[in-house]
mmCIF file of C-alpha atoms in Angstrom:
data_model
loop_
_atom_site.group_PDB
_atom_site.id
_atom_site.type_symbol
_atom_site.label_atom_id
_atom_site.label_comp_id
_atom_site.label_asym_id
_atom_site.label_seq_id
_atom_site.Cartn_x
_atom_site.Cartn_y
_atom_site.Cartn_z
ATOM 1 C CA MET A 28 0.294 -0.111 -0.016
ATOM 2 C CA ARG A 29 1.194 3.400 -0.774
ATOM 3 C CA LEU A 30 0.087 6.827 1.076
ATOM 4 C CA SER A 31 -0.088 9.866 -1.006
ATOM 5 C CA ILE A 32 1.403 12.963 0.926
ATOM 6 C CA GLY A 33 -1.066 15.965 0.335
ATOM 7 C CA THR A 34 -0.128 19.040 -0.244
ATOM 8 C CA THR A 35 -0.866 21.054 3.015
ATOM 9 C CA ALA A 36 0.608 20.535 6.538
ATOM 10 C CA LEU A 37 -2.696 19.065 7.680
ATOM 11 C CA ASP A 38 -2.922 16.500 4.734
ATOM 12 C CA TYR A 39 0.719 15.550 5.727
ATOM 13 C CA ASP A 40 -0.059 15.214 9.296
ATOM 14 C CA GLU A 41 -3.489 13.320 8.519
ATOM 15 C CA THR A 42 -1.461 10.832 6.224
ATOM 16 C CA LYS A 43 1.207 10.410 9.109
ATOM 17 C CA GLN A 44 -1.132 9.289 11.335
ATOM 18 C CA PHE A 45 -3.062 6.980 9.262
ATOM 19 C CA GLY A 46 0.355 5.716 8.197
ATOM 20 C CA GLU A 47 1.419 4.944 11.912
ATOM 21 C CA TRP A 48 -2.073 3.816 12.736
ATOM 22 C CA LEU A 49 -1.492 0.884 9.744
ATOM 23 C CA LEU A 50 1.890 -0.069 11.107
ATOM 24 C CA LYS A 51 0.583 -0.599 14.267
ATOM 25 C CA VAL A 52 -2.543 -2.697 12.907
ATOM 26 C CA SER A 53 -0.148 -4.852 10.897
ATOM 27 C CA ASP A 54 2.172 -5.254 14.350
ATOM 28 C CA ASP A 55 -0.721 -6.615 16.282
ATOM 29 C CA LEU A 56 -0.495 -3.800 18.320
ATOM 30 C CA ILE A 57 -4.161 -2.609 18.101
ATOM 31 C CA GLY A 58 -7.295 -4.456 18.749
ATOM 32 C CA ASP A 59 -8.025 -7.299 21.103
ATOM 33 C CA ASN A 60 -6.469 -10.818 19.844
ATOM 34 C CA ILE A 61 -8.768 -13.862 20.877
ATOM 35 C CA ASP A 62 -7.740 -16.947 20.156
ATOM 36 C CA GLY A 63 -5.731 -15.675 16.995
ATOM 37 C CA GLU A 64 -8.392 -13.243 15.506
ATOM 38 C CA THR A 65 -8.317 -9.495 16.169
ATOM 39 C CA GLU A 66 -11.103 -7.105 16.336
ATOM 40 C CA ILE A 67 -10.061 -3.738 15.516
ATOM 41 C CA CYS A 68 -12.232 -0.675 15.478
ATOM 42 C CA LEU A 69 -11.699 1.518 12.473
ATOM 43 C CA PRO A 70 -11.531 5.371 13.243
ATOM 44 C CA GLU A 71 -14.735 6.858 12.392
ATOM 45 C CA ASP A 72 -13.299 9.237 9.469
ATOM 46 C CA ILE A 73 -12.266 6.263 7.167
ATOM 47 C CA VAL A 74 -15.308 4.122 7.508
ATOM 48 C CA ILE A 75 -17.252 4.458 4.413
ATOM 49 C CA PRO A 76 -21.393 4.221 5.395
ATOM 50 C CA SER A 77 -22.992 1.079 3.936
ATOM 51 C CA SER A 78 -25.365 1.765 1.539
ATOM 52 C CA ASP A 79 -25.879 0.996 -2.478
ATOM 53 C CA GLN A 80 -25.221 4.477 -3.275
ATOM 54 C CA THR A 81 -21.784 4.674 -1.658
ATOM 55 C CA PHE A 82 -21.275 0.879 -2.674
ATOM 56 C CA ASP A 83 -21.250 2.015 -6.296
ATOM 57 C CA GLU A 84 -19.246 5.159 -5.502
ATOM 58 C CA SER A 85 -16.604 3.276 -4.138
ATOM 59 C CA VAL A 86 -16.371 0.802 -6.684
ATOM 60 C CA HIS A 87 -15.740 3.076 -9.256
ATOM 61 C CA PHE A 88 -13.672 5.312 -7.450
ATOM 62 C CA SER A 89 -11.248 2.205 -7.436
ATOM 63 C CA TYR A 90 -11.635 1.154 -10.564
ATOM 64 C CA PRO A 91 -12.450 4.504 -12.837
ATOM 65 C CA ASN A 92 -12.967 4.044 -16.529
ATOM 66 C CA ILE A 93 -12.968 -0.047 -15.998
ATOM 67 C CA LEU A 94 -13.907 -0.362 -19.645
ATOM 68 C CA GLU A 95 -11.291 1.618 -20.909
ATOM 69 C CA ASN A 96 -8.454 0.434 -18.823
ATOM 70 C CA MET A 97 -9.133 -3.398 -18.097
ATOM 71 C CA SER A 98 -6.735 -4.606 -20.704
ATOM 72 C CA SER A 99 -3.761 -2.828 -18.829
ATOM 73 C CA ASN A 100 -2.388 -5.449 -16.381
ATOM 74 C CA ASP A 101 -1.089 -2.164 -14.430
ATOM 75 C CA PHE A 102 -4.356 -1.228 -13.846
ATOM 76 C CA PHE A 103 -5.293 -3.996 -11.420
ATOM 77 C CA LYS A 104 -2.327 -4.256 -10.033
ATOM 78 C CA ALA A 105 -2.353 -0.514 -8.319
ATOM 79 C CA ARG A 106 -6.050 -1.118 -6.867
ATOM 80 C CA THR A 107 -7.802 -2.620 -4.534
ATOM 81 C CA ILE A 108 -11.265 -2.534 -2.268
ATOM 82 C CA LEU A 109 -10.902 -3.807 1.214
ATOM 83 C CA VAL A 110 -14.008 -5.922 2.294
ATOM 84 C CA PRO A 111 -14.535 -7.231 5.933
ATOM 85 C CA THR A 112 -16.216 -10.240 4.565
ATOM 86 C CA LEU A 113 -16.678 -12.569 1.752
ATOM 87 C CA ASP A 114 -20.430 -11.700 0.881
ATOM 88 C CA ILE A 115 -19.182 -8.187 -0.155
ATOM 89 C CA VAL A 116 -16.443 -9.574 -1.676
ATOM 90 C CA GLU A 117 -18.824 -11.485 -4.030
ATOM 91 C CA LYS A 118 -20.910 -8.745 -4.624
ATOM 92 C CA VAL A 119 -18.128 -6.536 -5.815
ATOM 93 C CA ASN A 120 -17.205 -9.134 -8.082
ATOM 94 C CA ASN A 121 -20.552 -9.564 -9.788
ATOM 95 C CA HIS A 122 -20.865 -5.387 -9.654
ATOM 96 C CA LEU A 123 -17.904 -5.430 -11.640
ATOM 97 C CA MET A 124 -18.519 -8.375 -13.969
ATOM 98 C CA ALA A 125 -22.324 -6.511 -14.794
ATOM 99 C CA ILE A 126 -20.141 -3.725 -15.882
ATOM 100 C CA ILE A 127 -18.117 -5.599 -18.331
ATOM 101 C CA LEU A 128 -19.973 -6.865 -21.570
ATOM 102 C CA GLY A 129 -19.490 -10.165 -23.114
ATOM 103 C CA GLY A 130 -20.634 -13.539 -22.687
ATOM 104 C CA GLU A 131 -19.697 -15.496 -19.305
ATOM 105 C CA LYS A 132 -19.391 -19.012 -18.514
ATOM 106 C CA LEU A 133 -20.382 -20.585 -15.436
ATOM 107 C CA TYR A 134 -18.489 -23.339 -14.325
ATOM 108 C CA LEU A 135 -20.065 -25.319 -10.864
ATOM 109 C CA SER A 136 -18.448 -27.287 -8.423
ATOM 110 C CA SER A 137 -19.049 -30.991 -7.937
ATOM 111 C CA ASP A 138 -19.476 -31.794 -4.288
ATOM 112 C CA LEU A 139 -19.533 -35.662 -3.435
ATOM 113 C CA ILE A 140 -19.614 -37.141 -0.168
ATOM 114 C CA CYS A 141 -16.994 -40.255 -0.177
ATOM 115 C CA MET A 142 -19.228 -43.413 0.095
ATOM 116 C CA ASP A 143 -16.300 -45.560 2.442
ATOM 117 C CA LYS A 144 -18.343 -47.044 5.209
ATOM 118 C CA GLY A 145 -20.964 -46.399 7.986
ATOM 119 C CA ASN A 146 -24.370 -45.446 7.768
ATOM 120 C CA MET A 147 -24.348 -43.358 4.368
ATOM 121 C CA GLU A 148 -27.939 -42.698 4.264
ATOM 122 C CA ASN A 149 -27.552 -40.416 7.174
ATOM 123 C CA GLN A 150 -24.767 -38.648 6.129
ATOM 124 C CA LEU A 151 -26.626 -37.787 2.981
ATOM 125 C CA ASP A 152 -29.389 -36.395 4.777
ATOM 126 C CA LEU A 153 -27.136 -34.415 6.644
ATOM 127 C CA TYR A 154 -24.536 -33.049 4.294
ATOM 128 C CA GLY A 155 -26.677 -32.193 0.869
ATOM 129 C CA PRO A 156 -25.810 -30.493 -1.696
ATOM 130 C CA GLU A 157 -27.453 -27.206 -1.022
ATOM 131 C CA LEU A 158 -25.641 -27.370 2.280
ATOM 132 C CA LEU A 159 -22.032 -28.247 0.748
ATOM 133 C CA ASN A 160 -23.115 -25.335 -2.149
ATOM 134 C CA SER A 161 -24.051 -23.027 0.276
ATOM 135 C CA ILE A 162 -20.469 -22.886 1.970
ATOM 136 C CA ASN A 163 -18.631 -19.497 1.587
ATOM 137 C CA CYS A 164 -14.951 -19.138 3.841
ATOM 138 C CA SER A 165 -11.821 -18.198 3.703
ATOM 139 C CA GLY A 166 -9.586 -20.670 1.751
ATOM 140 C CA PHE A 167 -12.733 -22.785 0.307
ATOM 141 C CA PRO A 168 -13.673 -22.385 -3.275
ATOM 142 C CA LEU A 169 -17.085 -21.157 -3.775
ATOM 143 C CA HIS A 170 -19.739 -23.232 -5.624
ATOM 144 C CA LYS A 171 -19.863 -21.182 -8.808
ATOM 145 C CA LEU A 172 -17.327 -19.811 -10.629
ATOM 146 C CA ILE A 173 -18.118 -17.305 -13.262
ATOM 147 C CA LEU A 174 -15.408 -16.243 -15.812
ATOM 148 C CA MET A 175 -15.547 -13.737 -18.636
ATOM 149 C CA VAL A 176 -12.883 -13.471 -21.859
ATOM 150 C CA GLY A 177 -10.433 -10.423 -20.915
ATOM 151 C CA VAL A 178 -11.367 -10.089 -17.817
ATOM 152 C CA PRO A 179 -8.412 -10.973 -15.050
ATOM 153 C CA ALA A 180 -9.140 -13.998 -12.716
ATOM 154 C CA CYS A 181 -7.667 -14.519 -9.101
ATOM 155 C CA LEU A 182 -7.950 -18.195 -8.121
#
């Protein structure tokens, strides 16, 4: 991450304070660490209130003129949106894919239960395809993968 230094002394001080705060976060000096998870209270001045309008504005601010710039590898390297949940990551991806014209290809996972031994009928009831396909957690791929020609993918 690179922080730009503003032109005024106030901009400089705010940027310096924010940079110091980020370093403290990365050094695990801020927040309460419980069982390897840290809860951090963000300063109010950097939190964007949640609404559909601010969501659209944030996406378009982070990826301005995406249709004109998407062929440039550096365009995506220099930008990111940090969000707290994987559901919002999916929402951002779906929003960007809706902007881009072109045919999309849908790939679905194949979720199966290994039928080795035991009472498999009960396990099939417990772990049906609906449950397996609804799992959305870090390090585990989504049930649906949508790809488009010319759109970068990070797998």
